[in-house]
CSV table of C-alpha atoms in Angstrom, one decimal:
chain,number,residue,atom,x,y,z
A,1,MET,CA,-1.6,15.2,-5.9
A,2,GLN,CA,-2.0,14.0,-2.4
A,3,SER,CA,-5.2,12.4,-3.0
A,4,LYS,CA,-3.1,10.0,-5.5
A,5,ARG,CA,-0.8,8.6,-2.4
A,6,LYS,CA,-1.1,5.3,-1.1
A,7,ILE,CA,-0.5,4.5,2.4
A,8,ARG,CA,1.9,1.7,2.5
A,9,ILE,CA,2.9,-0.1,5.7
A,10,LEU,CA,4.6,-2.5,7.1
A,11,ILE,CA,4.4,-5.3,9.5
A,12,ALA,CA,7.6,-7.0,11.3
A,13,LYS,CA,7.9,-8.8,14.1
A,14,PRO,CA,11.3,-8.9,15.3
A,15,GLY,CA,12.8,-11.2,17.7
A,16,LEU,CA,12.2,-14.6,18.1
A,17,ASP,CA,8.4,-15.2,19.2
A,18,SER,CA,7.2,-18.0,17.7
A,19,HIS,CA,3.4,-16.8,15.9
A,20,ASP,CA,2.1,-14.2,14.6
A,21,ARG,CA,-1.8,-14.1,15.3
A,22,GLY,CA,-1.4,-10.5,16.8
A,23,ALA,CA,0.4,-9.0,14.4
A,24,LYS,CA,-1.6,-10.8,10.9
A,25,ILE,CA,-5.4,-9.6,13.0
A,26,VAL,CA,-3.9,-5.8,12.2
A,27,ALA,CA,-2.1,-6.6,8.8
A,28,ARG,CA,-5.2,-7.4,7.6
A,29,ALA,CA,-7.9,-5.1,9.5
A,30,LEU,CA,-5.3,-2.0,8.1
A,31,ARG,CA,-5.4,-4.3,4.4
A,32,ASP,CA,-9.1,-3.4,5.0
A,33,ALA,CA,-9.5,-0.6,5.6
A,34,GLY,CA,-7.8,0.3,1.9
A,35,MET,CA,-3.9,0.3,2.7
A,36,GLU,CA,-0.9,-1.3,1.5
A,37,VAL,CA,0.9,-3.9,3.9
A,38,ILE,CA,3.9,-5.6,3.7
A,39,TYR,CA,4.6,-8.2,5.6
A,40,THR,CA,7.5,-10.2,6.8
A,41,GLY,CA,7.1,-13.3,8.5
A,42,LEU,CA,8.0,-13.9,12.2
A,43,ARG,CA,11.8,-14.1,13.6
A,44,GLN,CA,13.1,-10.6,11.6
A,45,THR,CA,16.3,-8.7,12.7
A,46,PRO,CA,16.6,-4.9,13.4
A,47,GLU,CA,18.8,-4.8,10.1
A,48,GLN,CA,16.4,-7.1,8.0
A,49,ILE,CA,13.5,-4.5,9.1
A,50,VAL,CA,15.0,-0.5,8.5
A,51,GLU,CA,16.1,-1.8,5.2
A,52,THR,CA,13.0,-3.5,3.9
A,53,ALA,CA,11.2,-0.9,5.3
A,54,LEU,CA,13.8,1.4,3.2
A,55,GLN,CA,12.9,-0.8,-0.1
A,56,GLU,CA,9.7,-0.3,0.3
A,57,ASP,CA,9.6,3.4,0.9
A,58,VAL,CA,6.6,2.6,3.9
A,59,ASP,CA,5.0,5.2,5.5
A,60,VAL,CA,5.1,3.6,9.1
A,61,ILE,CA,6.1,0.2,10.4
A,62,GLY,CA,4.2,-1.5,13.0
A,63,LEU,CA,6.4,-3.7,15.2
A,64,SER,CA,5.2,-6.2,17.4
A,65,ILE,CA,6.5,-8.4,19.4
A,66,LEU,CA,5.5,-10.7,22.3
A,67,SER,CA,9.2,-12.2,23.8
A,68,GLY,CA,10.1,-9.3,25.9
A,69,ALA,CA,12.9,-8.5,24.2
A,70,HIS,CA,11.9,-4.6,23.7
A,71,LYS,CA,14.5,-3.1,25.6
A,72,THR,CA,16.8,-4.4,23.2
A,73,LEU,CA,15.5,-5.2,19.9
A,74,PHE,CA,13.2,-1.3,19.7
A,75,PRO,CA,16.7,0.5,20.5
A,76,ARG,CA,17.9,-1.1,17.9
A,77,ILE,CA,15.7,-0.2,15.2
A,78,MET,CA,15.0,2.8,16.2
A,79,GLU,CA,18.6,3.9,16.0
A,80,LEU,CA,18.7,2.8,12.2
A,81,VAL,CA,16.2,4.2,11.4
A,82,LYS,CA,17.3,8.2,11.8
A,83,GLN,CA,21.3,6.3,10.6
A,84,LYS,CA,19.0,5.3,7.2
A,85,GLY,CA,17.6,8.5,7.1
A,86,LEU,CA,14.2,7.3,7.0
A,87,THR,CA,13.1,10.3,9.3
A,88,ASP,CA,9.6,10.5,7.7
A,89,VAL,CA,8.2,7.3,8.6
A,90,MET,CA,6.1,7.0,11.7
A,91,VAL,CA,6.6,4.1,13.8
A,92,PHE,CA,4.6,1.8,16.0
A,93,ALA,CA,4.5,-0.9,18.4
A,94,GLY,CA,1.8,-4.0,19.8
A,95,GLY,CA,2.0,-7.4,21.4
A,96,ILE,CA,2.9,-7.6,25.6
A,97,ILE,CA,4.6,-4.7,26.6
A,98,PRO,CA,4.4,-3.4,30.3
A,99,GLU,CA,3.5,-0.8,31.1
A,100,GLU,CA,6.7,1.0,33.1
A,101,ASP,CA,8.6,0.5,30.1
A,102,ILE,CA,6.4,2.3,27.0
A,103,PRO,CA,7.0,5.8,28.5
A,104,GLU,CA,11.0,4.2,27.5
A,105,MET,CA,10.0,2.7,24.3
A,106,LYS,CA,8.1,6.3,23.4
A,107,LYS,CA,11.1,8.1,24.2
A,108,LEU,CA,13.2,6.4,21.4
A,109,GLY,CA,10.7,7.7,19.3
A,110,ILE,CA,7.9,4.9,19.4
A,111,LYS,CA,4.3,6.9,18.4
A,112,GLU,CA,2.0,4.4,20.2
A,113,ILE,CA,2.2,1.1,21.9
A,114,PHE,CA,-1.1,-0.8,21.8
A,115,GLY,CA,-1.2,-3.4,24.4
A,116,PRO,CA,-3.2,-6.7,24.7
A,117,GLY,CA,-7.6,-6.4,23.0
A,118,THR,CA,-7.1,-3.0,21.5
A,119,PRO,CA,-10.0,-3.2,18.7
A,120,THR,CA,-8.3,-3.1,15.6
A,121,GLU,CA,-10.0,0.1,14.7
A,122,THR,CA,-8.3,1.6,16.8
A,123,ILE,CA,-5.2,1.0,15.8
A,124,VAL,CA,-6.8,1.6,12.0
A,125,GLN,CA,-7.6,5.2,12.9
A,126,PHE,CA,-4.4,5.8,14.6
A,127,VAL,CA,-2.6,5.4,12.0
A,128,PHE,CA,-4.4,7.4,9.5
A,129,GLU,CA,-4.4,10.1,11.8
A,130,HIS,CA,-1.1,10.0,11.6
A,131,ILE,CA,0.9,9.3,8.2
A,132,PRO,CA,3.7,11.2,8.0
A,133,LYS,CA,3.4,14.3,5.0
A,134,ARG,CA,5.8,13.8,2.8
A,135,THR,CA,7.4,16.5,1.0
B,1,MET,CA,18.9,20.4,-7.6
B,2,THR,CA,14.6,19.7,-8.3
B,3,LYS,CA,14.1,16.7,-6.0
B,4,ILE,CA,13.5,15.0,-9.3
B,5,GLU,CA,16.8,15.1,-10.3
B,6,GLU,CA,17.7,14.9,-6.8
B,7,ILE,CA,16.1,11.4,-7.0
B,8,VAL,CA,17.0,10.8,-10.7
B,9,GLN,CA,21.4,10.9,-9.1
B,10,GLY,CA,20.7,9.1,-6.4
B,11,VAL,CA,19.6,6.3,-8.8
B,12,LEU,CA,22.1,6.9,-11.0
B,13,ASN,CA,24.5,6.4,-8.3
B,14,GLY,CA,22.9,3.4,-6.7
B,15,ASP,CA,21.0,4.4,-3.6
B,16,ARG,CA,18.4,2.4,-1.8
B,17,ARG,CA,16.3,5.4,-0.8
B,18,SER,CA,16.4,7.3,-3.9
B,19,ILE,CA,15.7,3.8,-6.8
B,20,ALA,CA,12.3,3.3,-3.0
B,21,ARG,CA,12.0,6.8,-3.8
B,22,ALA,CA,11.3,6.4,-7.4
B,23,ILE,CA,9.8,3.7,-7.8
B,24,THR,CA,7.0,5.4,-5.1
B,25,ILE,CA,6.6,8.3,-7.8
B,26,ILE,CA,5.5,5.9,-10.5
B,27,GLU,CA,3.2,3.7,-8.6
B,28,ASN,CA,1.4,6.9,-7.4
B,29,ASN,CA,1.6,8.2,-11.4
B,30,THR,CA,2.2,12.0,-10.0
B,31,ALA,CA,2.8,15.4,-12.3
B,32,GLU,CA,6.5,14.8,-11.7
B,33,THR,CA,6.3,10.3,-13.2
B,34,GLN,CA,6.7,11.1,-16.2
B,35,LYS,CA,9.8,13.6,-15.7
B,36,LEU,CA,11.2,10.9,-13.9
B,37,ILE,CA,10.8,7.3,-16.3
B,38,ALA,CA,12.1,10.8,-18.6
B,39,SER,CA,15.8,11.3,-16.4
B,40,ILE,CA,15.6,7.2,-16.5
B,41,TYR,CA,15.5,6.4,-19.7
B,42,PRO,CA,18.6,7.0,-21.6
B,43,HIS,CA,20.4,4.8,-18.4
B,44,THR,CA,18.0,1.6,-19.2
B,45,GLY,CA,18.8,-1.5,-21.3
B,46,LYS,CA,21.5,-2.7,-19.8
B,47,ALA,CA,19.3,-5.2,-17.3
B,48,HIS,CA,18.4,-8.6,-18.4
B,49,ILE,CA,15.0,-8.6,-17.6
B,50,ILE,CA,12.9,-12.3,-16.3
B,51,GLY,CA,10.0,-13.0,-15.6
B,52,ILE,CA,8.2,-15.8,-12.8
B,53,THR,CA,4.3,-16.2,-13.2
B,54,GLY,CA,2.7,-19.7,-12.2
B,55,PRO,CA,-0.2,-20.6,-10.5
B,56,GLY,CA,-0.6,-19.3,-6.2
B,57,GLY,CA,1.2,-21.6,-4.1
B,58,SER,CA,3.2,-23.3,-7.1
B,59,GLY,CA,6.6,-22.4,-5.2
B,60,LYS,CA,7.2,-19.1,-7.2
B,61,SER,CA,8.4,-16.8,-4.3
B,62,THR,CA,10.5,-19.3,-2.7
B,63,LEU,CA,12.2,-20.5,-6.6
B,64,ILE,CA,13.4,-16.6,-6.5
B,65,GLU,CA,15.1,-16.5,-4.1
B,66,LYS,CA,16.7,-19.6,-4.9
B,67,ILE,CA,17.2,-17.8,-8.3
B,68,ILE,CA,18.9,-14.7,-7.0
B,69,ARG,CA,21.0,-16.7,-5.0
B,70,LYS,CA,21.6,-18.6,-7.6
B,71,TYR,CA,23.1,-15.0,-9.7
B,72,ARG,CA,25.2,-13.5,-6.2
B,73,GLN,CA,26.8,-16.8,-6.7
B,74,LYS,CA,28.2,-15.3,-10.2
B,75,GLY,CA,28.5,-11.9,-8.2
B,76,LYS,CA,25.7,-11.0,-10.3
B,77,THR,CA,23.5,-7.6,-8.7
B,78,VAL,CA,19.1,-8.3,-8.5
B,79,GLY,CA,16.7,-6.4,-8.9
B,80,VAL,CA,12.8,-8.2,-7.8
B,81,ILE,CA,9.9,-6.6,-8.3
B,82,ALA,CA,6.8,-8.8,-6.6
B,83,VAL,CA,3.5,-7.9,-7.5
B,84,ASP,CA,0.5,-8.9,-5.8
B,85,PRO,CA,-3.4,-8.0,-6.1
B,86,THR,CA,-5.7,-5.3,-4.5
B,87,SER,CA,-8.5,-5.7,-3.6
B,88,PRO,CA,-11.3,-4.6,-5.7
B,89,PHE,CA,-13.6,-3.6,-3.0
B,90,THR,CA,-11.4,-1.7,0.1
B,91,GLY,CA,-8.3,-0.8,-2.0
B,92,GLY,CA,-5.8,-2.2,0.0
B,93,ALA,CA,-3.6,-5.6,-0.9
B,94,PHE,CA,-1.4,-7.5,1.0
B,95,LEU,CA,1.9,-8.0,0.2
B,96,GLY,CA,3.9,-11.1,1.5
B,97,ASP,CA,6.6,-12.1,-1.2
B,98,ARG,CA,9.3,-11.3,1.0
B,99,ILE,CA,8.3,-13.5,3.6
B,100,ARG,CA,10.5,-16.6,1.6
B,101,MET,CA,13.5,-13.4,0.3
B,102,GLN,CA,14.0,-12.3,4.1
B,103,GLU,CA,17.2,-12.5,4.3
B,104,LEU,CA,18.1,-11.8,0.8
B,105,SER,CA,16.6,-7.5,1.6
B,106,THR,CA,19.8,-7.5,4.1
B,107,ASP,CA,22.3,-8.0,0.3
B,108,GLN,CA,23.2,-4.8,-0.9
B,109,GLY,CA,23.3,-6.2,-4.5
B,110,VAL,CA,19.7,-7.4,-4.2
B,111,PHE,CA,16.9,-4.7,-3.7
B,112,ILE,CA,13.1,-6.3,-3.7
B,113,ARG,CA,10.7,-3.7,-3.8
B,114,SER,CA,6.4,-5.1,-3.6
B,115,MET,CA,3.9,-3.9,-5.3
B,116,ALA,CA,-0.2,-4.0,-5.6
B,117,THR,CA,-1.8,-4.1,-8.3
B,118,ARG,CA,-3.8,-1.0,-7.6
B,119,ASN,CA,-6.5,-3.5,-10.2
B,120,TYR,CA,-4.5,-3.9,-13.5
B,121,MET,CA,-5.2,-6.2,-15.1
B,122,GLY,CA,-3.2,-9.4,-16.6
B,123,GLY,CA,-1.3,-10.2,-13.2
B,124,ILE,CA,1.9,-7.0,-12.8
B,125,ALA,CA,0.7,-3.6,-12.0
B,126,LYS,CA,0.3,-0.9,-14.3
B,127,ALA,CA,3.3,0.3,-12.7
B,128,THR,CA,5.3,-2.6,-12.9
B,129,LYS,CA,7.2,-2.1,-16.6
B,130,ASP,CA,9.0,1.5,-15.6
B,131,ALA,CA,10.1,0.4,-11.6
B,132,VAL,CA,11.5,-2.3,-14.5
B,133,LYS,CA,13.7,0.8,-15.3
B,134,VAL,CA,14.7,2.1,-12.4
B,135,LEU,CA,16.3,-1.6,-11.4
B,136,ASP,CA,17.7,-1.1,-14.5
B,137,ALA,CA,19.1,2.1,-14.9
B,138,THR,CA,21.1,2.2,-11.1
B,139,GLY,CA,23.1,-1.3,-12.9
B,140,LYS,CA,21.4,-4.1,-11.7
B,141,ASP,CA,22.2,-7.3,-13.9
B,142,ILE,CA,19.3,-9.2,-13.3
B,143,ILE,CA,15.9,-7.8,-12.9
B,144,ILE,CA,13.2,-10.7,-11.5
B,145,VAL,CA,9.3,-9.8,-11.9
B,146,GLU,CA,7.2,-11.8,-9.9
B,147,THR,CA,3.6,-11.5,-11.2
B,148,VAL,CA,0.5,-11.7,-9.0
B,149,GLY,CA,-0.2,-16.1,-9.3
B,150,ALA,CA,-3.4,-16.6,-10.7
B,151,GLY,CA,-1.7,-18.2,-13.4
B,152,GLN,CA,-5.1,-17.3,-16.0
B,153,SER,CA,-4.0,-14.6,-18.8
B,154,GLU,CA,-1.6,-13.5,-16.5
B,155,VAL,CA,0.2,-12.5,-20.1
B,156,GLU,CA,0.8,-8.7,-19.9
B,157,ILE,CA,3.8,-9.8,-18.3
B,158,ILE,CA,5.9,-9.9,-22.1
B,159,LYS,CA,5.5,-6.6,-22.1
B,160,VAL,CA,8.2,-6.6,-19.9
B,161,ALA,CA,10.2,-9.7,-18.9
B,162,GLN,CA,12.8,-10.7,-22.2
B,163,THR,CA,12.9,-13.7,-20.8
B,164,ILE,CA,10.1,-15.4,-19.5
B,165,VAL,CA,9.5,-18.7,-16.4
B,166,VAL,CA,6.0,-20.7,-16.0
B,167,ILE,CA,6.1,-22.9,-12.9
B,168,CYS,CA,3.4,-25.5,-12.5
B,169,ALA,CA,3.7,-27.4,-9.6
B,170,PRO,CA,1.7,-31.3,-9.4
B,171,GLY,CA,-1.3,-31.7,-6.8
B,172,LEU,CA,-2.6,-28.2,-7.2
B,173,GLY,CA,-5.2,-30.2,-9.1
B,174,ASP,CA,-5.0,-30.1,-13.1
B,175,GLU,CA,-1.8,-29.0,-13.8
B,176,ILE,CA,-2.6,-28.0,-17.5
B,177,GLN,CA,-5.8,-26.5,-16.0
B,178,ALA,CA,-3.8,-24.3,-13.9
B,179,ILE,CA,-1.4,-23.1,-17.2
B,180,LYS,CA,-3.6,-22.5,-19.6
B,181,ALA,CA,-5.2,-19.2,-21.6
B,182,GLY,CA,-1.8,-18.6,-22.8
B,183,MET,CA,0.4,-19.2,-20.2
B,184,MET,CA,1.8,-22.2,-22.9
B,185,GLU,CA,2.4,-19.9,-25.3
B,186,ILE,CA,4.6,-17.0,-23.1
B,187,ALA,CA,6.3,-19.5,-21.6
B,188,ASP,CA,10.1,-19.1,-22.7
B,189,ILE,CA,10.6,-22.2,-20.4
B,190,PHE,CA,8.6,-24.1,-18.6
B,191,VAL,CA,9.6,-25.4,-15.2
B,192,VAL,CA,7.9,-27.9,-12.8
B,193,ASN,CA,8.1,-27.6,-9.1
B,194,LYS,CA,8.0,-29.0,-6.8
B,195,ALA,CA,9.3,-32.4,-8.8
B,196,ASP,CA,10.4,-34.0,-5.1
B,197,ARG,CA,6.8,-34.6,-5.2
B,198,GLU,CA,4.8,-38.0,-6.5
B,199,ASN,CA,2.9,-37.1,-9.5
B,200,ALA,CA,5.4,-34.6,-10.7
B,201,ASP,CA,6.5,-36.4,-13.4
B,202,LYS,CA,2.8,-37.1,-14.5
B,203,ALA,CA,2.5,-33.1,-14.8
B,204,LEU,CA,5.7,-33.1,-16.8
B,205,MET,CA,4.9,-35.6,-19.3
B,206,ASP,CA,1.6,-33.2,-20.2
B,207,ILE,CA,3.2,-30.2,-20.4
B,208,GLN,CA,5.6,-32.1,-22.4
B,209,ALA,CA,3.0,-33.6,-24.8
B,210,MET,CA,1.4,-29.2,-25.1
B,211,LEU,CA,4.5,-28.0,-25.6
B,212,GLN,CA,5.6,-30.6,-28.6
B,213,LEU,CA,3.2,-29.6,-30.7
B,214,ASN,CA,4.5,-25.3,-29.5
B,215,ASN,CA,7.5,-25.4,-30.3
B,216,LYS,CA,7.4,-27.2,-34.0
B,217,GLU,CA,7.8,-23.7,-35.6
B,218,LYS,CA,9.6,-22.2,-33.1
B,219,ALA,CA,13.6,-21.1,-33.3
B,220,TRP,CA,13.6,-21.2,-29.3
B,221,LYS,CA,12.1,-24.9,-27.9
B,222,THR,CA,10.6,-24.2,-25.0
B,223,PRO,CA,12.4,-26.6,-22.6
B,224,ILE,CA,11.3,-28.3,-19.5
B,225,LEU,CA,12.8,-28.7,-16.1
B,226,LYS,CA,12.3,-30.3,-13.0
B,227,THR,CA,12.5,-28.0,-9.8
B,228,ALA,CA,12.6,-28.2,-5.7
B,229,ALA,CA,12.9,-25.0,-4.8
B,230,LEU,CA,12.6,-25.4,-1.2
B,231,THR,CA,15.8,-27.7,-1.3
B,232,GLY,CA,17.3,-26.3,-4.1
B,233,LYS,CA,17.3,-28.6,-6.9
B,234,GLY,CA,17.5,-28.4,-10.2
B,235,VAL,CA,18.0,-24.7,-9.8
B,236,LEU,CA,21.3,-24.3,-11.2
B,237,GLN,CA,20.3,-25.7,-14.6
B,238,LEU,CA,17.6,-23.1,-14.2
B,239,VAL,CA,19.6,-20.5,-13.8
B,240,GLU,CA,22.0,-22.0,-17.2
B,241,LYS,CA,19.0,-22.4,-18.8
B,242,ILE,CA,18.0,-18.9,-18.8
B,243,GLU,CA,21.7,-17.4,-19.9
B,244,GLU,CA,20.7,-20.4,-22.7
B,245,HIS,CA,18.2,-18.1,-23.6
B,246,LYS,CA,19.5,-14.8,-23.6
B,247,HIS,CA,22.0,-15.3,-25.6
B,248,PHE,CA,20.3,-16.9,-28.1
B,249,LEU,CA,18.0,-13.6,-28.1
B,250,GLU,CA,21.4,-11.9,-27.8
B,251,LYS,CA,21.8,-13.8,-31.0
B,252,GLU,CA,18.3,-13.5,-32.2
B,253,LEU,CA,19.4,-9.3,-32.0
B,254,GLU,CA,22.7,-10.0,-33.9
B,255,ARG,CA,20.9,-11.0,-37.0
B,256,LYS,CA,18.4,-8.6,-37.0
B,257,ARG,CA,20.6,-5.7,-37.0
B,258,SER,CA,22.8,-7.5,-39.2
B,259,ARG,CA,19.9,-8.1,-41.6
B,260,GLU,CA,18.7,-4.4,-41.3
B,261,LYS,CA,22.5,-3.2,-41.8
B,262,ALA,CA,22.8,-4.8,-44.6
B,263,GLU,CA,19.6,-3.5,-45.6
B,264,ALA,CA,20.4,-0.1,-45.3
B,265,GLU,CA,23.7,-0.2,-47.4
B,266,LEU,CA,22.2,-2.2,-50.6
B,267,THR,CA,19.1,0.6,-50.8
B,268,GLU,CA,22.1,2.9,-49.4
B,269,ALA,CA,23.6,1.4,-53.0
B,270,ILE,CA,20.9,2.1,-55.3
B,271,LYS,CA,19.8,5.3,-54.5
B,272,GLU,CA,23.2,5.9,-54.6
B,273,LYS,CA,23.5,4.5,-58.3
B,274,VAL,CA,20.2,5.7,-59.8
B,275,ALA,CA,21.0,8.7,-58.8
B,276,THR,CA,23.8,8.9,-60.8
B,277,SER,CA,23.2,7.6,-63.8
B,278,ILE,CA,19.9,9.9,-64.0
B,279,ILE,CA,21.8,12.8,-63.7
B,280,GLU,CA,24.0,11.4,-66.1
B,281,ASP,CA,21.9,11.6,-68.8
B,282,LEU,CA,20.2,14.5,-67.9
B,283,LYS,CA,23.7,16.2,-68.8
B,284,ARG,CA,23.9,14.4,-71.7
B,285,GLU,CA,20.6,15.3,-72.6
B,286,GLY,CA,21.0,19.3,-71.7
B,287,LYS,CA,18.2,19.6,-69.7
B,288,PHE,CA,20.2,19.7,-66.6
B,289,GLU,CA,21.9,22.8,-67.5
B,290,GLU,CA,19.0,24.3,-68.5
B,291,PHE,CA,16.9,23.8,-65.4
B,292,LEU,CA,20.5,24.8,-63.5
B,293,GLN,CA,20.2,28.4,-65.1
B,294,LYS,CA,16.8,28.6,-64.3
B,295,ILE,CA,17.5,27.7,-60.1
B,296,LEU,CA,20.2,30.7,-61.0
B,297,GLU,CA,17.6,33.1,-62.7
B,298,LYS,CA,16.0,32.1,-60.2
B,299,GLU,CA,13.4,31.2,-62.1
B,300,MET,CA,12.5,28.6,-60.1
B,301,ASP,CA,13.9,26.4,-56.5
B,302,PRO,CA,16.0,23.8,-56.4
B,303,ALA,CA,13.1,20.4,-55.1
B,304,SER,CA,10.7,21.8,-58.2
B,305,ALA,CA,13.2,21.9,-60.4
B,306,ALA,CA,14.3,17.9,-59.8
B,307,GLU,CA,10.5,16.9,-59.0
B,308,LYS,CA,9.9,18.1,-62.7
B,309,LEU,CA,12.5,16.7,-64.2
B,310,LEU,CA,12.2,13.8,-62.9
B,311,ASN,CA,8.6,13.7,-63.5
B,312,GLU,CA,9.3,15.1,-67.4
B,313,ARG,CA,11.7,11.9,-67.6
B,314,PHE,CA,9.2,9.5,-66.5
B,315,ARG,CA,6.7,9.5,-67.6
B,316,LYS,CA,8.7,9.5,-71.2
B,317,GLN,CA,9.6,6.2,-70.5
B,318,VAL,CA,6.0,4.6,-68.8
């Protein structure tokens, strides 16, 4: 029955960013690739993001951040992901994240980080290739 | 315990992850779906289900957020299914109804689920009806279904909801145009949202004129309310109207049940009287004893004996 499963993905913007153009473009590309994209708008707390992912039963969470607060927000988000048992959800991120922070972010369990200029096809392909299997 | 049994148990215990999983199983329509619905069904029927429909941009999501808050103040728990369209070209969907309700996502008394139509027609998804059952079984007092928002022929909602609220707003074009094709008939409550804008009163009057024709022969007269969802104005009155309609439905149901009960009692009473009088006659005529003997001697079975007796008797009378 795997063929009937639709990929559900949450695109979320944690923290105090004031624009979401990038997140919306990624959301649009994923939608056009046939996925169901849940978009929740700007200024989300880690609690809101993870609770939304739980209620929407998504396969993937995509985080977009520009503010530089990823070192505070991402650990909290990943902690909540584990706490709520969303262990079969894949998390990736994009936005303005300095090169030197990337290893630390990946250690938290964030699968990949996409910087500015990444073609949307790269992200779409990455998501397709890393959809977690469900039992 | 199988996986499905575990999920059902979780739903009944109010576990949010189980609720989410159950809805996914319903949406994906797998081999397990029917089993899941069957296990959940006996626990449904307690929630009041509200359908919110109307054209895009009329303020459905914003109004729903305000309605939820009012119900939360009353101590009620709320479930929401917000439906958005699937692209017929790519199969993808952009589900954005939560944007207006995001503050409620961490409220443990509220469960919101976005749902794509997956190309089902009529303003909801094929899975909507059964997803509502999951929220009902988990004990939500109020369940709100937000339709796609095309504003036309979104009449599938009547198969799902008990109280249907049709929303329109001034300035979206011709208000009447936006609510044609069945929307007028399905409304239990009409709302002119964005009532703080100019032309709101004109929209109200236009709808009023049309509703008067519809309301003539109906027991429930569809009211029109004005709201301004952004400020919350009129929302309390709307919730009160929804409650009023709920009581109306309960009374109707009670009336229907009383009628059914009386009907059953009358039928039973007639049956008994008729049977008694026929049996008495048959005994008097000796027919009863005659056939009783035949049954005792295994010449006849009771059902055939009864049929023969009644056939003879009523042919004689005709």
